[in-house]
Short mmCIF file of C-alpha atoms and ligand atoms in Angstrom, two decimals:
data_model
loop_
_atom_site.label_atom_id
_atom_site.label_comp_id
_atom_site.label_asym_id
_atom_site.label_seq_id
_atom_site.Cartn_x
_atom_site.Cartn_y
_atom_site.Cartn_z
CA UNK E 18 123.16 169.62 51.08
CA UNK E 19 126.55 169.02 49.48
CA UNK E 20 127.27 166.97 52.26
CA UNK E 21 124.07 165.08 52.36
CA UNK E 22 124.71 164.11 48.46
CA UNK E 23 128.64 163.48 49.23
CA UNK E 24 127.21 161.40 51.93
CA UNK E 25 125.07 159.24 50.20
CA UNK E 26 127.44 159.32 47.28
CA UNK E 27 130.08 157.45 49.20
CA UNK E 28 127.37 155.01 51.06
CA UNK E 29 126.07 154.07 47.81
CA UNK E 30 129.72 153.12 46.62
CA UNK E 31 131.07 151.29 49.83
CA UNK E 32 127.28 149.25 49.61
CA UNK E 33 127.94 148.34 45.92
CA UNK E 34 131.69 147.30 46.44
CA UNK E 35 130.41 144.78 49.56
CA UNK E 36 127.55 143.41 47.17
CA UNK E 37 127.61 139.44 46.38
CA UNK E 38 124.27 139.00 44.94
CA UNK E 39 122.03 140.64 42.53
CA UNK E 40 119.19 140.85 45.11
CA UNK E 41 121.11 143.34 47.25
CA UNK E 42 121.53 145.67 44.24
CA UNK E 43 117.84 145.92 44.00
CA UNK E 44 117.53 146.57 47.61
CA UNK E 45 120.03 149.44 47.03
CA UNK E 46 117.85 150.54 44.30
CA UNK E 47 115.01 151.43 46.12
CA UNK E 48 116.47 152.24 49.16
CA UNK E 49 118.22 155.04 47.28
CA UNK E 50 116.22 155.64 44.47
CA UNK E 51 112.97 154.27 45.18
CA UNK E 52 109.43 156.26 45.85
CA UNK E 53 110.78 156.39 49.45
CA UNK E 54 114.54 156.30 48.80
CA UNK E 55 116.87 158.74 50.09
CA UNK E 56 117.62 160.84 46.64
CA UNK E 57 113.66 161.10 46.29
CA UNK E 58 113.62 162.66 49.63
CA UNK E 59 115.83 165.17 48.85
CA UNK E 60 113.80 165.94 45.81
CA UNK E 61 111.10 165.89 47.53
CA UNK E 62 112.39 168.64 50.61
CA UNK E 63 113.11 171.06 47.90
CA UNK E 64 110.24 173.07 48.44
CA UNK E 65 112.08 174.57 51.35
CA UNK E 66 114.62 176.21 49.27
CA UNK E 67 114.90 179.58 47.90
CA UNK E 68 113.87 180.10 44.20
CA UNK E 69 117.67 180.36 43.10
CA UNK E 70 118.84 177.49 44.80
CA UNK E 71 116.08 174.99 43.43
CA UNK E 72 117.56 174.34 39.95
CA UNK E 73 121.35 174.31 41.07
CA UNK E 74 120.54 171.88 43.81
CA UNK E 75 117.81 169.72 41.64
CA UNK E 76 120.52 169.64 38.88
CA UNK E 77 122.99 168.03 41.02
CA UNK E 78 120.43 165.48 42.52
CA UNK E 79 119.38 164.28 38.96
CA UNK E 80 123.18 164.28 38.00
CA UNK E 81 123.73 161.45 41.15
CA UNK E 82 120.97 160.22 40.58
CA UNK E 83 121.85 159.21 36.98
CA UNK E 84 125.60 158.39 38.12
CA UNK E 85 124.32 156.43 40.85
CA UNK E 86 121.82 154.34 37.76
CA UNK E 87 125.04 154.11 35.88
CA UNK E 88 126.67 151.84 38.70
CA UNK E 89 123.92 149.97 39.70
CA UNK E 90 123.35 148.95 35.80
CA UNK E 91 126.83 147.99 35.91
CA UNK E 92 127.50 146.08 39.17
CA UNK E 93 123.86 144.32 38.62
CA UNK E 94 125.06 143.01 35.00
CA UNK E 95 128.34 141.89 36.30
CA UNK E 96 126.80 139.88 39.20
CA UNK E 97 124.36 138.57 36.85
CA UNK E 98 127.22 137.18 34.96
CA UNK E 99 128.75 135.84 38.00
CA UNK E 100 125.82 134.09 39.31
CA UNK E 101 125.29 132.45 35.87
CA UNK E 102 129.12 131.02 35.70
CA UNK E 103 128.18 129.29 39.40
CA UNK E 104 125.03 128.31 38.13
CA UNK E 105 126.82 126.58 34.81
CA UNK E 106 129.38 125.40 36.85
CA UNK E 107 127.48 123.71 39.46
CA UNK E 108 124.78 122.03 37.26
CA UNK E 109 126.37 119.11 35.55
CA UNK E 110 124.27 117.31 32.89
CA UNK E 111 124.40 113.22 33.43
CA UNK E 112 123.67 111.94 29.92
CA UNK E 113 123.90 108.55 30.76
CA UNK E 114 120.73 108.94 33.31
CA UNK E 115 118.28 106.95 31.37
CA UNK E 116 115.41 109.13 30.53
CA UNK E 117 111.49 108.87 31.57
CA UNK E 118 109.51 106.74 29.68
CA UNK E 119 106.54 108.93 28.08
CA UNK E 120 103.60 106.56 27.66
CA UNK E 121 101.53 107.17 24.56
CA UNK E 122 97.94 105.35 24.33
CA UNK E 123 96.42 104.02 21.35
CA UNK E 124 93.04 104.34 19.76
CA UNK E 125 90.24 101.59 21.25
CA UNK E 126 89.52 98.84 19.04
CA UNK E 127 85.80 99.78 19.08
CA UNK E 128 87.55 103.29 17.58
CA UNK E 129 89.75 101.79 15.28
CA UNK E 130 87.18 99.11 13.96
CA UNK E 131 84.42 102.13 13.40
CA UNK E 132 87.14 104.27 11.42
CA UNK E 133 87.77 101.83 9.37
CA UNK E 134 84.07 100.99 8.43
CA UNK E 135 83.96 104.68 8.10
CA UNK E 136 86.58 104.74 5.71
CA UNK E 137 85.14 101.87 3.80
CA UNK E 138 81.83 103.46 3.08
CA UNK E 139 83.15 107.11 2.37
CA UNK E 140 85.27 105.37 0.02
CA UNK E 141 81.27 104.37 -1.64
CA UNK E 142 80.14 107.37 -1.72
CA UNK E 143 78.21 107.57 1.99
CA UNK E 144 78.79 110.51 4.01
CA UNK E 145 78.60 110.05 7.91
CA UNK E 146 75.09 111.40 10.09
CA UNK E 147 74.49 111.45 13.21
CA UNK E 148 71.60 111.92 15.83
CA UNK E 149 70.88 112.13 19.62
CA UNK E 150 71.28 108.70 22.48
CA UNK E 151 68.36 110.41 24.16
CA UNK E 152 65.72 109.78 21.11
CA UNK E 153 61.87 110.05 20.69
CA UNK E 154 59.68 107.31 20.30
CA UNK E 155 58.26 108.64 17.28
CA UNK E 156 61.79 108.13 15.39
CA UNK E 157 62.82 105.11 17.10
CA UNK E 158 60.04 103.07 16.84
CA UNK E 159 57.10 104.67 15.06
CA UNK E 160 58.18 105.93 12.01
CA UNK E 161 60.15 102.71 11.44
CA UNK E 162 56.87 100.86 11.55
CA UNK E 163 56.99 99.58 15.26
CA UNK E 164 53.76 101.13 16.61
CA UNK E 165 53.07 101.76 20.08
CA UNK E 166 51.71 97.94 20.68
CA UNK E 167 53.66 96.13 17.82
CA UNK E 168 54.94 92.97 19.54
CA UNK E 169 58.46 93.21 17.77
CA UNK E 170 59.23 96.26 20.51
CA UNK E 171 59.92 93.21 22.73
CA UNK E 172 63.20 92.40 21.28
CA UNK E 173 64.45 96.00 21.44
CA UNK E 174 63.46 96.80 24.75
CA UNK E 175 65.20 99.79 26.39
CA UNK E 176 65.19 102.51 28.92
CA UNK E 177 62.41 104.70 29.18
CA UNK E 178 62.48 108.22 30.54
CA UNK E 179 59.09 108.51 29.77
CA UNK E 180 56.31 107.36 27.65
CA UNK E 181 57.90 109.09 24.61
CA UNK E 182 61.58 109.47 25.48
CA UNK E 183 64.07 107.02 25.52
CA UNK E 184 67.72 105.81 24.90
CA UNK E 185 67.28 104.68 21.29
CA UNK E 186 67.78 100.91 20.75
CA UNK E 187 69.28 101.38 17.65
CA UNK E 188 70.74 104.30 15.21
CA UNK E 189 68.01 103.82 12.52
CA UNK E 190 66.13 106.83 14.10
CA UNK E 191 69.13 108.60 12.26
CA UNK E 192 68.04 107.26 9.15
CA UNK E 193 64.38 108.82 9.75
CA UNK E 194 65.75 111.84 10.48
CA UNK E 195 67.57 111.93 7.43
CA UNK E 196 65.19 111.02 5.38
CA UNK E 197 62.69 113.63 6.76
CA UNK E 198 65.24 116.26 6.35
CA UNK E 199 66.89 115.29 2.94
CA UNK E 200 65.26 114.03 -0.37
CA UNK E 201 66.97 111.49 -2.47
CA UNK E 202 69.39 110.13 -3.37
CA UNK E 203 70.30 109.39 0.20
CA UNK E 204 73.51 107.48 0.98
CA UNK E 205 74.16 107.75 4.39
CA UNK E 206 75.74 105.69 7.38
CA UNK E 207 75.05 106.40 10.76
CA UNK E 208 77.73 105.38 13.83
CA UNK E 209 77.02 105.56 17.18
CA UNK E 210 76.17 103.83 20.53
CA UNK E 211 72.68 102.13 21.41
CA UNK E 212 71.42 101.01 24.67
CA UNK E 213 68.86 97.97 25.18
CA UNK E 214 67.69 96.61 28.64
CA UNK E 215 70.28 93.64 28.31
CA UNK E 216 71.85 91.58 31.10
CA UNK E 217 75.17 91.53 30.51
CA UNK E 218 77.15 88.39 29.23
CA UNK E 219 79.83 87.26 27.18
CA UNK E 220 77.59 88.77 23.91
CA UNK E 221 75.48 91.25 25.65
CA UNK E 222 75.99 94.39 27.10
CA UNK E 223 73.23 97.34 27.42
CA UNK E 224 75.33 99.43 25.92
CA UNK E 225 76.74 99.11 22.83
CA UNK E 226 77.39 100.72 18.96
CA UNK E 227 76.18 100.40 15.78
CA UNK E 228 76.49 101.74 12.28
CA UNK E 229 73.56 101.53 10.21
CA UNK E 230 73.59 102.61 6.42
CA UNK E 231 70.53 103.89 3.96
CA UNK E 232 70.38 104.25 0.76
CA UNK E 233 67.36 105.79 -1.46
CA UNK E 234 67.46 106.77 -4.97
CA UNK E 235 65.35 105.82 -8.08
CA UNK E 236 66.07 101.93 -8.61
CA UNK E 237 67.73 101.07 -6.00
CA UNK E 238 67.35 96.72 -5.64
CA UNK E 239 68.60 94.21 -3.48
CA UNK E 240 71.14 93.73 -5.92
CA UNK E 241 72.94 97.15 -5.02
CA UNK E 242 72.46 95.86 -1.39
CA UNK E 243 74.20 92.43 -1.51
CA UNK E 244 77.31 94.35 -4.02
CA UNK E 245 77.59 96.71 -1.28
CA UNK E 246 77.92 94.45 1.64
CA UNK E 247 79.83 92.15 -0.19
CA UNK E 248 82.35 95.20 -0.95
CA UNK E 249 82.01 95.86 2.46
CA UNK E 250 83.05 92.34 4.17
CA UNK E 251 85.93 92.19 1.48
CA UNK E 252 87.28 95.58 2.79
CA UNK E 253 87.01 94.69 6.55
CA UNK E 254 87.92 91.13 6.43
CA UNK E 255 90.45 90.72 3.16
CA UNK E 256 89.89 88.71 -0.06
CA UNK E 257 88.27 85.47 -0.42
CA UNK E 258 85.36 86.87 2.10
CA UNK E 259 82.14 86.39 0.75
CA UNK E 260 78.61 87.25 2.24
CA UNK E 261 75.49 85.01 2.43
CA UNK E 262 71.82 86.53 3.10
CA UNK E 263 69.34 84.57 5.27
CA UNK E 264 65.55 85.26 5.27
CA UNK E 265 64.84 87.46 8.27
CA UNK E 266 62.47 89.90 9.70
CA UNK E 267 62.67 93.52 10.68
CA UNK E 268 58.91 95.91 10.42
CA UNK E 269 61.09 98.43 8.97
CA UNK E 270 62.72 96.26 5.71
CA UNK E 271 60.95 94.25 3.71
CA UNK E 272 62.20 91.54 2.17
CA UNK E 273 64.76 91.64 5.45
CA UNK E 274 68.12 89.30 5.97
CA UNK E 275 70.45 88.72 8.38
CA UNK E 276 73.45 88.31 6.64
CA UNK E 277 76.58 85.97 7.07
CA UNK E 278 80.44 86.36 6.24
CA UNK E 279 82.69 83.62 5.59
CA UNK E 280 84.47 83.06 9.09
CA UNK E 281 87.90 84.70 8.92
CA UNK E 282 89.56 82.23 11.64
CA UNK E 283 88.78 79.30 9.37
CA UNK E 284 88.23 80.44 6.09
CA UNK E 285 84.85 78.90 5.44
CA UNK E 286 86.38 75.30 6.51
CA UNK E 287 84.11 75.16 10.31
CA UNK E 288 85.62 75.87 13.73
CA UNK E 289 84.91 76.23 16.89
CA UNK E 290 84.23 80.19 16.39
CA UNK E 291 81.70 79.96 13.76
CA UNK E 292 80.80 76.50 15.19
CA UNK E 293 81.44 74.35 12.41
CA UNK E 294 79.19 76.04 10.02
CA UNK E 295 82.03 78.17 8.13
CA UNK E 296 79.74 81.46 8.55
CA UNK E 297 79.51 84.27 11.25
CA UNK E 298 76.77 86.44 11.01
CA UNK E 299 77.45 90.30 11.07
CA UNK E 300 74.47 92.28 10.63
CA UNK E 301 70.91 92.79 9.30
CA UNK E 302 69.90 94.23 6.34
CA UNK E 303 67.00 94.59 3.63
CA UNK E 304 64.92 96.99 1.53
CA UNK E 305 63.48 99.88 3.23
CA UNK E 306 59.79 99.04 3.99
CA UNK E 307 57.67 101.15 1.46
CA UNK E 308 55.39 102.32 4.30
CA UNK E 309 58.41 103.70 5.87
CA UNK E 310 59.51 105.78 3.11
CA UNK E 311 56.16 107.16 3.11
CA UNK E 312 56.06 108.13 6.46
CA UNK E 313 59.30 110.19 5.92
CA UNK E 314 57.81 111.69 3.00
CA UNK E 315 59.38 109.84 0.42
CA UNK E 316 57.47 109.07 -2.55
CA UNK E 317 57.70 104.59 -2.56
CA UNK E 318 56.29 104.54 -5.91
CA UNK E 319 59.33 106.69 -7.38
CA UNK E 320 62.05 105.53 -4.72
CA UNK E 321 63.27 102.53 -3.51
CA UNK E 322 65.98 101.84 -0.97
CA UNK E 323 68.08 99.74 1.03
CA UNK E 324 69.14 99.71 5.08
CA UNK E 325 71.61 97.69 7.10
CA UNK E 326 72.85 98.07 10.70
CA UNK E 327 76.15 96.55 11.80
CA UNK E 328 77.02 95.87 15.25
CA UNK E 329 80.59 97.50 15.85
CA UNK E 330 81.55 95.22 19.07
CA UNK E 331 80.86 92.02 17.14
CA UNK E 332 82.68 92.94 13.93
CA UNK E 333 85.93 94.08 16.36
CA UNK E 334 85.61 91.00 18.25
CA UNK E 335 85.59 88.89 15.04
CA UNK E 336 88.41 90.80 13.50
CA UNK E 337 90.96 90.52 16.94
CA UNK E 338 89.57 87.25 17.93
CA UNK E 339 88.27 88.94 21.27
CA UNK E 340 85.93 86.11 22.85
CA UNK E 341 84.09 88.11 25.38
CA UNK E 342 82.51 91.48 24.94
CA UNK E 343 83.18 92.65 28.51
CA UNK E 344 86.95 93.27 27.55
CA UNK E 345 85.97 95.56 25.40
CA UNK E 346 84.24 97.85 28.34
CA UNK E 347 86.39 96.90 31.24
CA UNK E 348 89.19 99.31 30.17
CA UNK E 349 92.02 97.07 31.30
CA UNK E 350 95.10 98.39 29.97
CA UNK E 351 96.55 94.86 29.67
CA UNK E 352 94.01 94.22 27.09
CA UNK E 353 93.85 97.48 25.62
CA UNK E 354 97.45 98.03 25.02
CA UNK E 355 97.39 94.96 22.56
CA UNK E 356 96.00 97.05 20.42
CA UNK E 357 99.11 99.60 20.42
CA UNK E 358 101.34 100.89 17.44
CA UNK E 359 102.14 97.91 14.87
CA UNK E 360 99.17 95.77 16.28
CA UNK E 361 95.88 96.74 14.63
N1 LIG C 418 67.94 98.67 13.49
C1 LIG C 418 68.28 96.73 13.21
C2 LIG C 418 68.99 96.42 14.39
O1 LIG C 418 69.17 97.19 15.47
C3 LIG C 418 69.23 96.90 11.85
C4 LIG C 418 69.12 96.92 10.93
C5 LIG C 418 69.08 98.26 10.24
C6 LIG C 418 68.23 95.72 9.98
C7 LIG C 418 69.05 98.19 8.95
C8 LIG C 418 67.79 96.18 8.98
C9 LIG C 418 67.82 96.92 8.02
O2 LIG C 418 68.44 95.33 15.01
#
């Protein structure tokens, strides 16, 4: 037994002396101390020994085990340090090589405009309301005074799933939902994507985005609407920008108006962009039709309200002088990257 122990001891020592890599140490550890290792085998064989011999031999095997573990740890520390040193010597760092450029994206101009619009209205005490893009006919049309056979529906033809489910044509249904869900005072803006069955051209797209607004309270007047939109236009396009209301028609507002702002490109002088008029149309607005208030559960004798709807693409293109709406959707990086840091 003693011979066997000596033999193992010697063989471990000589292997250790020759070991050049830390992986050799691990192999040796498994070979001798592992579950199927030489020393483990000796311990397993102790059953054959007499009861007197057992503790003596056990002690010797364990002593050798500890000794070997010590050597292995020491040798593996020594080799690891050597290997680390060798790696450090081999790896030189050339700090003159130019770094890889990290390409950072930038917000899409539509997002930037929408964020700006939201900021302006939140500053005036509005909160943001959202609703589904797949909408019920009831919210998109009926509650807004556009019953099933109403001719004004033609101006907002859209994509239908069935007779009662469609892709919303404006974000006004969010206003109807808001009025049904909460009592006045109401002051919300409803940003979001909307859909119409329009052919694509420089000023039309079947998908576009709006930010509509709704205020309902006691004593709200058209003067409040004008003041709110004036403030909005000045905040968005700068001082000196004015608004102009032209009579119009929407089934859900009465009276209704198309709202123009001073052409920011020529400051109202008249240019190619505003077709010589000095004005640019950016939104539709009006006083909420009392019938709409009533259908949405609000007493029109006590409350009045105003609403407006801004087209985000149009406002964006005017702000950045973009001539064609398609540029906003094509995702050409040569276009989009112009709105990077410092540009917007
Ligand atoms: N919903 C209208 C549209 O999409 C815009 C609008 C909103 C007009 C609110 C008046 C009042 O065309």
